[in-house]
CSV table of N, CA and C in Angstrom, one decimal:
chain,number,residue,atom,x,y,z
A,1,GLY,N,0.7,-1.1,0.1
A,1,GLY,CA,0.1,0.1,-0.2
A,1,GLY,C,1.0,1.1,0.0
A,2,TRP,N,0.4,2.2,0.9
A,2,TRP,CA,0.9,3.4,0.9
A,2,TRP,C,2.6,3.5,1.1
A,3,GLN,N,2.6,2.5,2.2
A,3,GLN,CA,4.2,2.3,2.9
A,3,GLN,C,5.0,1.4,1.8
A,4,ALA,N,4.4,0.8,1.1
A,4,ALA,CA,5.5,0.3,-0.2
A,4,ALA,C,6.0,1.8,-1.2
A,5,LEU,N,4.7,2.3,-1.7
A,5,LEU,CA,5.1,3.6,-2.3
A,5,LEU,C,6.3,4.5,-2.0
A,6,VAL,N,6.0,4.7,-0.5
A,6,VAL,CA,7.0,5.7,-0.1
A,6,VAL,C,8.5,5.2,0.2
A,7,ALA,N,8.4,3.8,0.4
A,7,ALA,CA,9.7,3.4,0.2
A,7,ALA,C,10.4,3.2,-1.0
A,8,THR,N,9.4,2.7,-2.1
A,8,THR,CA,9.8,2.7,-3.4
A,8,THR,C,10.6,3.9,-3.8
A,9,LYS,N,9.6,5.2,-4.0
A,9,LYS,CA,10.4,6.4,-4.2
A,9,LYS,C,11.5,6.7,-3.3
A,10,SER,N,11.7,6.7,-2.0
A,10,SER,CA,12.6,7.1,-1.5
A,10,SER,C,13.7,6.2,-1.6
A,11,ALA,N,13.6,5.0,-2.1
A,11,ALA,CA,14.5,4.4,-2.5
A,11,ALA,C,15.2,4.5,-3.8
A,12,LEU,N,14.7,4.6,-4.8
A,12,LEU,CA,15.0,4.8,-6.1
A,12,LEU,C,15.1,5.9,-7.0
A,13,LEU,N,14.2,6.8,-6.3
A,13,LEU,CA,14.5,8.4,-7.0
A,13,LEU,C,15.3,9.4,-6.5
A,14,PRO,N,15.8,10.3,-7.1
A,14,PRO,CA,16.2,11.3,-6.2
A,14,PRO,C,15.5,12.3,-5.8
A,15,TRP,N,16.0,13.2,-4.7
A,15,TRP,CA,14.9,13.9,-3.8
A,15,TRP,C,14.0,14.7,-4.8
A,16,TRP,N,14.7,15.5,-5.4
A,16,TRP,CA,13.8,16.3,-6.4
A,16,TRP,C,12.8,15.8,-7.4
A,17,LEU,N,12.6,14.7,-7.5
A,17,LEU,CA,11.5,13.7,-8.4
A,17,LEU,C,10.5,13.0,-7.3
A,18,ARG,N,11.4,13.1,-5.8
A,18,ARG,CA,9.8,12.2,-5.5
A,18,ARG,C,8.7,13.1,-5.2
A,19,GLY,N,8.9,14.2,-5.2
A,19,GLY,CA,7.3,14.8,-5.0
A,19,GLY,C,7.1,15.3,-3.4
A,20,SER,N,6.0,15.4,-3.1
A,20,SER,CA,5.4,15.2,-1.5
A,20,SER,C,5.0,14.1,-1.2
A,21,LEU,N,5.7,13.4,0.1
A,21,LEU,CA,5.5,12.5,0.9
A,21,LEU,C,4.8,12.3,1.6
A,22,ALA,N,4.0,13.8,1.9
A,22,ALA,CA,3.1,13.9,3.1
A,22,ALA,C,1.9,13.2,3.1
A,23,VAL,N,1.4,12.9,4.3
A,23,VAL,CA,0.1,12.0,4.2
A,23,VAL,C,-0.7,12.8,5.5
A,24,ASN,N,-2.1,13.4,5.0
A,24,ASN,CA,-3.1,14.0,5.9
A,24,ASN,C,-3.1,13.2,7.1
A,25,THR,N,-2.4,12.9,8.0
A,25,THR,CA,-2.7,12.3,9.2
A,25,THR,C,-4.2,11.9,9.8
A,26,PRO,N,-5.0,12.8,9.6
A,26,PRO,CA,-6.3,13.2,10.6
A,26,PRO,C,-7.1,12.1,9.5
A,27,CYS,N,-6.8,11.8,8.3
A,27,CYS,CA,-7.4,11.3,7.5
A,27,CYS,C,-7.2,9.6,7.3
A,28,VAL,N,-6.5,8.8,8.0
A,28,VAL,CA,-5.9,7.9,8.1
A,28,VAL,C,-7.0,7.0,8.9
A,29,PRO,N,-7.7,5.9,8.2
A,29,PRO,CA,-8.6,5.6,9.3
A,29,PRO,C,-7.8,4.1,9.9
A,30,ARG,N,-8.5,4.0,11.3
A,30,ARG,CA,-7.7,3.1,11.8
A,30,ARG,C,-8.9,2.0,12.0
A,31,VAL,N,-9.0,0.9,11.8
A,31,VAL,CA,-9.8,-0.4,11.8
A,31,VAL,C,-9.5,-1.4,13.0
A,32,THR,N,-10.4,-2.1,13.9
A,32,THR,CA,-9.4,-3.1,14.5
A,32,THR,C,-10.7,-4.1,14.1
A,33,TYR,N,-10.3,-5.3,13.7
A,33,TYR,CA,-11.0,-6.5,13.1
A,33,TYR,C,-11.4,-7.4,14.0
A,34,THR,N,-12.2,-7.1,14.7
A,34,THR,CA,-12.9,-7.9,15.7
A,34,THR,C,-14.1,-8.2,15.5
A,35,GLN,N,-15.1,-8.7,16.4
A,35,GLN,CA,-16.5,-9.1,15.8
A,35,GLN,C,-17.0,-8.4,17.1
A,36,PRO,N,-17.7,-6.8,16.7
A,36,PRO,CA,-17.9,-6.2,15.5
A,36,PRO,C,-16.8,-5.4,15.5
A,37,GLU,N,-16.6,-5.2,14.2
A,37,GLU,CA,-15.3,-4.1,13.9
A,37,GLU,C,-15.6,-2.6,14.8
A,38,ILE,N,-14.0,-2.3,14.9
A,38,ILE,CA,-14.3,-1.0,15.3
A,38,ILE,C,-13.2,0.1,14.6
A,39,ALA,N,-13.8,1.1,14.1
A,39,ALA,CA,-13.3,2.2,13.0
A,39,ALA,C,-13.1,3.3,13.6
A,40,ALA,N,-12.4,4.1,13.2
A,40,ALA,CA,-12.4,5.5,14.0
A,40,ALA,C,-11.5,6.5,12.7
A,41,VAL,N,-11.7,7.8,12.5
A,41,VAL,CA,-10.9,8.5,11.3
A,41,VAL,C,-10.9,9.8,12.2
A,42,GLY,N,-10.0,10.8,11.8
A,42,GLY,CA,-10.1,12.0,12.0
A,42,GLY,C,-9.9,12.4,13.5
A,43,MET,N,-10.7,13.3,14.2
A,43,MET,CA,-10.6,13.8,15.3
A,43,MET,C,-11.4,12.5,16.5
A,44,SER,N,-11.2,12.4,17.5
A,44,SER,CA,-11.9,11.7,18.5
A,44,SER,C,-12.7,12.6,19.3
A,45,GLU,N,-14.0,11.9,19.5
A,45,GLU,CA,-14.4,13.0,20.7
A,45,GLU,C,-13.8,13.6,21.8
A,46,LYS,N,-12.6,13.2,22.5
A,46,LYS,CA,-12.0,14.1,23.3
A,46,LYS,C,-11.3,15.3,22.7
A,47,GLU,N,-11.1,14.9,21.4
A,47,GLU,CA,-9.9,16.0,20.9
A,47,GLU,C,-11.3,16.9,20.3
A,48,VAL,N,-12.1,16.6,19.6
A,48,VAL,CA,-13.3,17.3,19.1
A,48,VAL,C,-13.6,18.7,20.5
A,49,GLU,N,-13.9,17.9,21.8
A,49,GLU,CA,-14.0,18.7,22.9
A,49,GLU,C,-13.2,19.5,23.3
A,50,ALA,N,-11.9,19.3,23.6
A,50,ALA,CA,-11.0,19.4,23.8
A,50,ALA,C,-10.6,21.2,22.9
A,51,ARG,N,-11.0,20.9,21.3
A,51,ARG,CA,-10.5,22.3,20.4
A,51,ARG,C,-11.9,22.8,20.5
A,52,TYR,N,-13.1,22.6,20.4
A,52,TYR,CA,-14.0,23.4,20.0
A,52,TYR,C,-15.4,23.4,21.6
A,53,GLY,N,-14.8,22.7,22.5
A,53,GLY,CA,-15.9,22.9,23.8
A,53,GLY,C,-17.1,21.4,23.7
A,54,THR,N,-17.9,21.7,24.7
A,54,THR,CA,-18.9,20.7,24.7
A,54,THR,C,-19.6,20.8,23.5
A,55,HIS,N,-20.1,19.6,23.2
A,55,HIS,CA,-21.0,19.5,21.9
A,55,HIS,C,-22.5,20.0,21.8
A,56,GLY,N,-22.7,20.7,21.0
A,56,GLY,CA,-24.0,21.1,20.9
A,56,GLY,C,-23.9,22.8,20.5
A,57,ARG,N,-22.9,23.3,20.5
A,57,ARG,CA,-22.5,25.0,20.0
A,57,ARG,C,-21.6,25.0,19.5
A,58,ARG,N,-20.7,24.7,19.2
A,58,ARG,CA,-19.7,24.8,17.8
A,58,ARG,C,-19.7,23.3,17.0
A,59,TRP,N,-19.6,22.3,18.0
A,59,TRP,CA,-19.9,21.3,16.8
A,59,TRP,C,-21.1,20.3,17.3
A,60,TRP,N,-21.5,19.1,16.7
A,60,TRP,CA,-22.6,18.2,16.9
A,60,TRP,C,-22.0,16.7,17.0
A,61,LEU,N,-22.5,16.2,17.7
A,61,LEU,CA,-22.6,14.6,17.7
A,61,LEU,C,-23.2,13.9,17.5
A,62,ILE,N,-23.5,13.5,16.5
A,62,ILE,CA,-25.0,12.8,15.7
A,62,ILE,C,-24.3,11.0,15.8
A,63,ARG,N,-25.3,10.3,16.6
A,63,ARG,CA,-25.3,9.1,16.4
A,63,ARG,C,-26.2,8.4,16.0
A,64,ILE,N,-26.3,7.6,15.4
A,64,ILE,CA,-27.1,6.3,14.8
A,64,ILE,C,-26.9,5.0,15.4
A,65,THR,N,-27.6,4.6,15.8
A,65,THR,CA,-27.8,3.0,16.5
A,65,THR,C,-27.9,1.8,15.5
A,66,ASN,N,-27.7,0.7,15.7
A,66,ASN,CA,-27.7,0.1,14.7
A,66,ASN,C,-29.2,-0.5,14.7
A,67,ASP,N,-29.9,-0.6,16.0
A,67,ASP,CA,-31.7,-0.4,16.1
A,67,ASP,C,-32.2,0.5,15.3
A,68,GLU,N,-31.5,1.5,14.8
A,68,GLU,CA,-32.2,2.1,13.9
A,68,GLU,C,-32.2,2.0,12.4
A,69,LEU,N,-31.1,0.9,12.2
A,69,LEU,CA,-30.7,0.9,10.6
A,69,LEU,C,-31.5,-0.3,10.5
A,70,ASP,N,-31.9,-0.7,9.3
A,70,ASP,CA,-33.0,-1.7,9.1
A,70,ASP,C,-32.1,-2.9,8.5
A,71,ARG,N,-31.1,-2.4,7.8
A,71,ARG,CA,-30.3,-3.6,7.5
A,71,ARG,C,-29.6,-4.6,8.7
A,72,ALA,N,-29.2,-3.7,9.5
A,72,ALA,CA,-28.5,-4.5,11.0
A,72,ALA,C,-29.5,-5.0,11.6
A,73,VAL,N,-30.7,-4.6,11.6
A,73,VAL,CA,-31.8,-5.5,11.9
A,73,VAL,C,-32.2,-6.9,11.4
A,74,ALA,N,-32.2,-6.6,9.9
A,74,ALA,CA,-32.7,-7.8,9.3
A,74,ALA,C,-31.2,-8.9,9.1
A,75,ASP,N,-29.7,-8.3,9.5
A,75,ASP,CA,-28.9,-9.6,9.4
A,75,ASP,C,-29.0,-10.0,11.1
A,76,GLY,N,-29.7,-9.2,11.7
A,76,GLY,CA,-29.7,-9.8,13.2
A,76,GLY,C,-28.0,-9.5,13.6
A,77,GLU,N,-27.7,-8.3,13.7
A,77,GLU,CA,-26.6,-8.2,14.3
A,77,GLU,C,-27.0,-7.3,15.8
A,78,ALA,N,-26.0,-7.5,16.3
A,78,ALA,CA,-25.9,-7.8,18.2
A,78,ALA,C,-26.3,-6.4,18.3
A,79,PRO,N,-27.0,-6.2,19.2
A,79,PRO,CA,-27.0,-4.2,19.4
A,79,PRO,C,-26.1,-4.1,20.3
A,80,GLY,N,-25.8,-2.8,20.4
A,80,GLY,CA,-24.7,-1.7,20.9
A,80,GLY,C,-23.7,-1.1,20.0
A,81,GLY,N,-24.1,-1.7,18.5
A,81,GLY,CA,-23.1,-1.1,17.7
A,81,GLY,C,-24.0,0.3,16.7
A,82,PHE,N,-22.9,1.0,16.6
A,82,PHE,CA,-23.5,2.4,16.3
A,82,PHE,C,-22.8,2.7,15.6
A,83,VAL,N,-23.1,4.4,14.7
A,83,VAL,CA,-22.2,5.2,13.9
A,83,VAL,C,-22.3,6.6,14.4
A,84,GLU,N,-21.0,7.0,14.8
A,84,GLU,CA,-21.0,8.3,15.6
A,84,GLU,C,-20.0,9.1,14.7
A,85,VAL,N,-20.6,10.4,14.5
A,85,VAL,CA,-19.8,11.3,13.4
A,85,VAL,C,-19.9,12.9,14.0
A,86,TYR,N,-18.7,13.4,14.3
A,86,TYR,CA,-18.6,14.6,15.0
A,86,TYR,C,-18.6,15.3,13.7
A,87,ILE,N,-19.5,16.6,13.7
A,87,ILE,CA,-19.4,17.7,12.5
A,87,ILE,C,-19.3,19.0,13.2
A,88,HIS,N,-18.5,19.4,12.5
A,88,HIS,CA,-18.7,21.2,12.9
A,88,HIS,C,-19.9,21.7,12.4
A,89,ARG,N,-20.3,23.0,13.2
A,89,ARG,CA,-21.3,23.7,13.3
A,89,ARG,C,-21.7,24.2,11.1
A,90,HIS,N,-20.4,24.4,11.1
A,90,HIS,CA,-20.5,24.8,9.6
A,90,HIS,C,-20.8,23.8,8.6
A,91,GLY,N,-20.8,22.6,9.2
A,91,GLY,CA,-21.1,21.8,8.1
A,91,GLY,C,-19.9,20.6,7.6
A,92,ARG,N,-18.6,20.8,8.5
A,92,ARG,CA,-17.8,20.1,8.0
A,92,ARG,C,-17.6,18.8,8.8
A,93,VAL,N,-17.1,17.7,8.3
A,93,VAL,CA,-16.9,16.2,8.9
A,93,VAL,C,-15.9,16.8,10.2
A,94,LEU,N,-15.6,16.4,11.0
A,94,LEU,CA,-14.4,16.2,12.2
A,94,LEU,C,-13.9,15.2,12.3
A,95,GLY,N,-14.6,14.2,12.8
A,95,GLY,CA,-14.0,12.7,12.9
A,95,GLY,C,-15.3,11.7,13.2
A,96,ALA,N,-15.1,10.4,13.1
A,96,ALA,CA,-16.3,10.0,13.5
A,96,ALA,C,-15.5,8.4,14.1
A,97,CYS,N,-16.5,7.8,14.8
A,97,CYS,CA,-16.2,6.4,15.5
A,97,CYS,C,-17.4,5.3,14.8
A,98,ILE,N,-16.9,4.0,14.4
A,98,ILE,CA,-18.1,3.1,13.7
A,98,ILE,C,-17.9,2.0,14.7
A,99,VAL,N,-18.8,1.2,15.0
A,99,VAL,CA,-18.8,0.3,15.8
A,99,VAL,C,-19.8,-0.9,15.2
A,100,SER,N,-19.5,-1.7,14.3
A,100,SER,CA,-20.5,-2.5,13.3
A,100,SER,C,-19.8,-3.6,12.8
A,101,ASN,N,-20.8,-4.4,12.2
A,101,ASN,CA,-19.7,-5.7,11.3
A,101,ASN,C,-19.2,-5.1,10.3
A,102,ARG,N,-19.7,-4.0,9.5
A,102,ARG,CA,-19.4,-3.3,8.3
A,102,ARG,C,-18.3,-2.4,8.4
A,103,ALA,N,-17.8,-2.0,9.7
A,103,ALA,CA,-17.0,-0.7,10.2
A,103,ALA,C,-16.1,-0.5,9.1
A,104,GLY,N,-15.4,-1.5,8.9
A,104,GLY,CA,-13.8,-1.4,8.0
A,104,GLY,C,-14.1,-0.2,6.6
A,105,GLU,N,-15.8,-0.9,6.4
A,105,GLU,CA,-16.0,-0.6,4.8
A,105,GLU,C,-16.4,0.8,4.8
A,106,LEU,N,-17.4,0.8,6.2
A,106,LEU,CA,-18.1,2.3,6.2
A,106,LEU,C,-16.8,3.5,6.4
A,107,ILE,N,-15.9,3.1,7.3
A,107,ILE,CA,-15.1,4.5,7.7
A,107,ILE,C,-14.4,5.2,6.2
A,108,ALA,N,-14.6,4.6,5.3
A,108,ALA,CA,-14.0,5.0,3.9
A,108,ALA,C,-14.6,6.1,3.7
A,109,ILE,N,-15.9,6.1,3.7
A,109,ILE,CA,-16.9,7.3,3.3
A,109,ILE,C,-16.4,8.5,3.9
A,110,VAL,N,-16.6,8.7,5.3
A,110,VAL,CA,-16.0,9.5,6.1
A,110,VAL,C,-14.5,9.8,5.8
A,111,ALA,N,-13.8,9.3,5.9
A,111,ALA,CA,-12.1,9.7,5.5
A,111,ALA,C,-12.5,10.6,4.3
A,112,MET,N,-13.2,9.9,3.3
A,112,MET,CA,-13.0,10.8,2.1
A,112,MET,C,-13.9,11.9,2.5
A,113,ALA,N,-15.3,11.8,3.1
A,113,ALA,CA,-15.5,13.4,3.3
A,113,ALA,C,-14.6,14.2,4.1
A,114,ILE,N,-13.7,13.8,4.9
A,114,ILE,CA,-12.8,14.9,5.4
A,114,ILE,C,-11.6,14.8,4.9
A,115,GLN,N,-11.4,13.9,3.9
A,115,GLN,CA,-9.9,14.7,2.9
A,115,GLN,C,-10.2,15.7,2.2
A,116,ASN,N,-11.0,15.5,1.5
A,116,ASN,CA,-12.1,16.5,0.4
A,116,ASN,C,-12.4,17.9,1.0
A,117,HIS,N,-12.7,17.8,2.4
A,117,HIS,CA,-13.4,18.7,3.0
A,117,HIS,C,-14.9,18.9,2.5
A,118,LEU,N,-15.4,18.0,2.3
A,118,LEU,CA,-16.9,17.9,1.5
A,118,LEU,C,-17.6,18.6,2.9
A,119,HIS,N,-19.0,19.1,2.6
A,119,HIS,CA,-19.8,19.7,3.5
A,119,HIS,C,-21.0,19.0,3.3
A,120,VAL,N,-21.7,19.0,4.7
A,120,VAL,CA,-23.0,18.2,4.7
A,120,VAL,C,-24.1,18.2,3.7
A,121,ASN,N,-24.0,19.2,3.2
A,121,ASN,CA,-25.1,19.6,2.0
A,121,ASN,C,-24.6,19.1,0.6
A,122,GLU,N,-23.4,18.6,0.3
A,122,GLU,CA,-22.5,17.9,-0.5
A,122,GLU,C,-23.0,16.3,-0.4
A,123,LEU,N,-22.9,15.9,1.3
A,123,LEU,CA,-22.9,14.5,1.1
A,123,LEU,C,-24.3,14.0,1.3
A,124,VAL,N,-25.3,15.1,1.6
A,124,VAL,CA,-26.3,14.4,1.6
A,124,VAL,C,-27.8,14.3,0.3
A,125,SER,N,-26.8,15.2,-0.6
A,125,SER,CA,-27.2,14.8,-2.1
A,125,SER,C,-27.2,13.2,-2.6
A,126,THR,N,-26.0,12.4,-1.9
A,126,THR,CA,-25.3,11.2,-2.4
A,126,THR,C,-26.7,10.4,-1.8
A,127,LEU,N,-27.1,9.4,-2.9
A,127,LEU,CA,-28.1,8.5,-2.9
A,127,LEU,C,-27.3,7.3,-2.2
A,128,HIS,N,-27.8,6.8,-1.3
A,128,HIS,CA,-27.4,5.6,-0.6
A,128,HIS,C,-28.2,4.1,-0.8
A,129,PRO,N,-27.9,3.1,-1.5
A,129,PRO,CA,-29.0,2.0,-1.2
A,129,PRO,C,-29.8,1.9,0.0
A,130,TYR,N,-30.8,1.1,0.0
A,130,TYR,CA,-31.9,1.2,1.2
A,130,TYR,C,-32.2,-0.4,0.9
A,131,PRO,N,-32.3,-1.2,1.9
A,131,PRO,CA,-31.4,-1.2,3.3
A,131,PRO,C,-30.0,-1.5,2.8
A,132,SER,N,-29.0,-0.7,3.7
A,132,SER,CA,-27.6,-1.0,3.6
A,132,SER,C,-26.9,-0.5,4.5
A,133,TYR,N,-25.6,-0.6,5.1
A,133,TYR,CA,-25.3,-0.1,6.2
A,133,TYR,C,-24.8,1.2,6.2
A,134,ALA,N,-24.6,1.4,4.5
A,134,ALA,CA,-24.1,2.8,4.4
A,134,ALA,C,-25.3,4.0,4.5
A,135,TYR,N,-26.4,3.3,4.4
A,135,TYR,CA,-27.7,4.3,4.8
A,135,TYR,C,-27.7,5.0,6.0
A,136,ALA,N,-26.8,4.4,7.2
A,136,ALA,CA,-26.7,4.9,8.5
A,136,ALA,C,-25.9,6.0,8.1
A,137,LEU,N,-25.1,6.3,7.2
A,137,LEU,CA,-24.3,7.3,7.0
A,137,LEU,C,-25.0,8.7,6.4
A,138,HIS,N,-26.0,8.1,5.6
A,138,HIS,CA,-26.9,9.2,4.9
A,138,HIS,C,-28.0,9.4,6.2
A,139,LYS,N,-28.3,8.6,6.8
A,139,LYS,CA,-29.0,9.3,8.4
A,139,LYS,C,-28.4,10.4,8.9
A,140,VAL,N,-26.7,10.2,8.9
A,140,VAL,CA,-26.1,11.1,9.5
A,140,VAL,C,-26.0,12.6,8.8
A,141,TRP,N,-25.8,12.3,7.4
A,141,TRP,CA,-25.6,13.5,6.9
A,141,TRP,C,-27.0,14.7,6.9
A,142,VAL,N,-28.3,13.6,6.6
A,142,VAL,CA,-29.7,14.2,6.9
A,142,VAL,C,-29.8,14.8,8.1
A,143,ALA,N,-29.5,14.7,9.2
A,143,ALA,CA,-29.4,14.9,10.5
A,143,ALA,C,-28.7,16.2,10.6
A,144,ALA,N,-27.2,16.3,10.0
A,144,ALA,CA,-26.6,17.1,10.1
A,144,ALA,C,-27.2,18.4,9.4
A,145,ALA,N,-27.7,17.9,8.2
A,145,ALA,CA,-28.0,19.2,7.7
A,145,ALA,C,-29.4,20.0,7.9
A,146,THR,N,-29.9,19.0,8.5
A,146,THR,CA,-31.3,19.6,9.4
A,146,THR,C,-31.1,20.1,10.1
A,147,ARG,N,-30.0,19.8,11.3
A,147,ARG,CA,-29.4,20.7,12.5
A,147,ARG,C,-29.1,21.6,12.1
A,148,LYS,N,-28.2,22.0,11.0
A,148,LYS,CA,-27.6,23.3,10.5
A,148,LYS,C,-28.7,23.8,10.2
A,149,MET,N,-29.9,24.1,9.1
A,149,MET,CA,-30.6,24.5,8.9
A,149,MET,C,-31.6,25.4,9.9
A,150,GLN,N,-31.7,24.5,11.1
A,150,GLN,CA,-32.5,24.8,12.3
A,150,GLN,C,-31.9,25.9,12.8
A,151,ASN,N,-29.9,26.0,12.9
A,151,ASN,CA,-29.2,26.8,13.4
A,151,ASN,C,-29.6,28.4,12.7
A,152,LEU,N,-29.9,28.2,11.7
A,152,LEU,CA,-29.8,29.1,10.8
A,152,LEU,C,-31.2,30.2,11.0
A,153,LYS,N,-32.3,29.4,11.3
A,153,LYS,CA,-33.5,29.6,11.5
A,153,LYS,C,-33.4,30.4,13.0
A,154,ARG,N,-33.0,29.8,14.2
A,154,ARG,CA,-32.4,30.1,15.2
A,154,ARG,C,-31.6,31.5,15.3
A,155,ASN,N,-30.5,31.6,14.8
A,155,ASN,CA,-29.5,32.8,14.9
A,155,ASN,C,-29.7,33.5,13.7
A,156,PRO,N,-30.4,34.0,13.4
A,156,PRO,CA,-30.7,35.2,12.3
A,156,PRO,C,-29.4,36.2,12.2
A,157,LEU,N,-28.4,36.2,12.6
A,157,LEU,CA,-27.7,37.5,12.3
A,157,LEU,C,-26.1,36.6,12.0
A,158,SER,N,-26.4,34.9,11.7
A,158,SER,CA,-25.5,34.0,11.3
A,158,SER,C,-25.4,34.3,9.6
A,159,ARG,N,-24.2,34.0,9.3
A,159,ARG,CA,-23.9,34.1,8.0
A,159,ARG,C,-24.8,34.5,6.5
A,160,PHE,N,-25.6,33.3,6.6
A,160,PHE,CA,-26.6,33.3,5.4
A,160,PHE,C,-27.7,33.9,6.5
A,161,GLY,N,-28.1,33.1,7.8
A,161,GLY,CA,-29.3,34.2,8.4
A,161,GLY,C,-29.7,35.7,8.4
A,162,ALA,N,-28.6,36.3,8.5
A,162,ALA,CA,-28.1,37.5,7.9
A,162,ALA,C,-29.1,38.3,6.9
A,163,ILE,N,-28.9,37.4,6.0
A,163,ILE,CA,-29.6,37.6,4.5
A,163,ILE,C,-31.3,37.4,4.7
A,164,ILE,N,-31.0,36.0,5.2
A,164,ILE,CA,-32.9,35.9,5.6
A,164,ILE,C,-33.9,36.8,6.3
A,165,TYR,N,-32.9,37.1,7.3
A,165,TYR,CA,-33.5,38.4,8.4
A,165,TYR,C,-33.8,39.4,7.8
A,166,GLY,N,-33.0,39.7,6.9
A,166,GLY,CA,-32.9,41.1,6.2
A,166,GLY,C,-34.2,41.3,5.2
A,167,ALA,N,-34.4,40.0,4.6
A,167,ALA,CA,-35.4,40.0,3.5
A,167,ALA,C,-36.8,39.9,4.5
A,168,ARG,N,-36.7,39.1,5.7
A,168,ARG,CA,-37.7,39.1,6.1
A,168,ARG,C,-38.3,40.4,6.8
A,169,ARG,N,-37.4,40.8,7.5
A,169,ARG,CA,-37.5,42.8,7.9
A,169,ARG,C,-38.1,43.5,7.1
A,170,ALA,N,-37.3,43.8,6.2
A,170,ALA,CA,-37.6,44.4,4.7
A,170,ALA,C,-39.6,44.1,4.3
A,171,LEU,N,-39.5,42.5,4.6
A,171,LEU,CA,-41.0,42.4,4.0
A,171,LEU,C,-41.7,42.8,4.9
A,172,THR,N,-41.6,43.1,6.4
A,172,THR,CA,-42.4,43.4,7.3
A,172,THR,C,-42.8,45.1,7.7
A,173,MET,N,-41.7,45.5,7.2
A,173,MET,CA,-41.8,47.0,6.9
A,173,MET,C,-42.7,47.8,6.2
A,174,ARG,N,-42.9,47.3,5.5
A,174,ARG,CA,-44.0,47.9,4.2
A,174,ARG,C,-45.2,47.6,4.4
């Protein structure tokens, strides 16, 4: 994989042809292949709390349990599994932790979202097959996009809320 590429480039190419070998370490997924699998990518919940404070104000913790996922119920997956994603209030994915039989496969989707700085509005427009384990991530994106819209309504002086507030105020002044 990646380590072989770096070793080969370092051994065979002169320094001016190697290019950048840097890896964006927050986007390297970590998977423990147990039953169920445990996977994580990006910042952990504790790291997000240390940087942004408690959840609910500057970031959201969105959790979907296997009980809410029809595919996990149909497969008879053991209860206790979950998909937990940490999302900044501006809609960027900060990190995730997944405990499920398919955690190793699902974490790649979250890693792609972090690596490419995808916004929840872009992620929510992606269709996911139903029923599937990936549908849990679709539920997370929908919940985050809904929460973001609710924040715009509550805080009229936010970036986009100011425009909405100004238009609404102009209409009521007539």
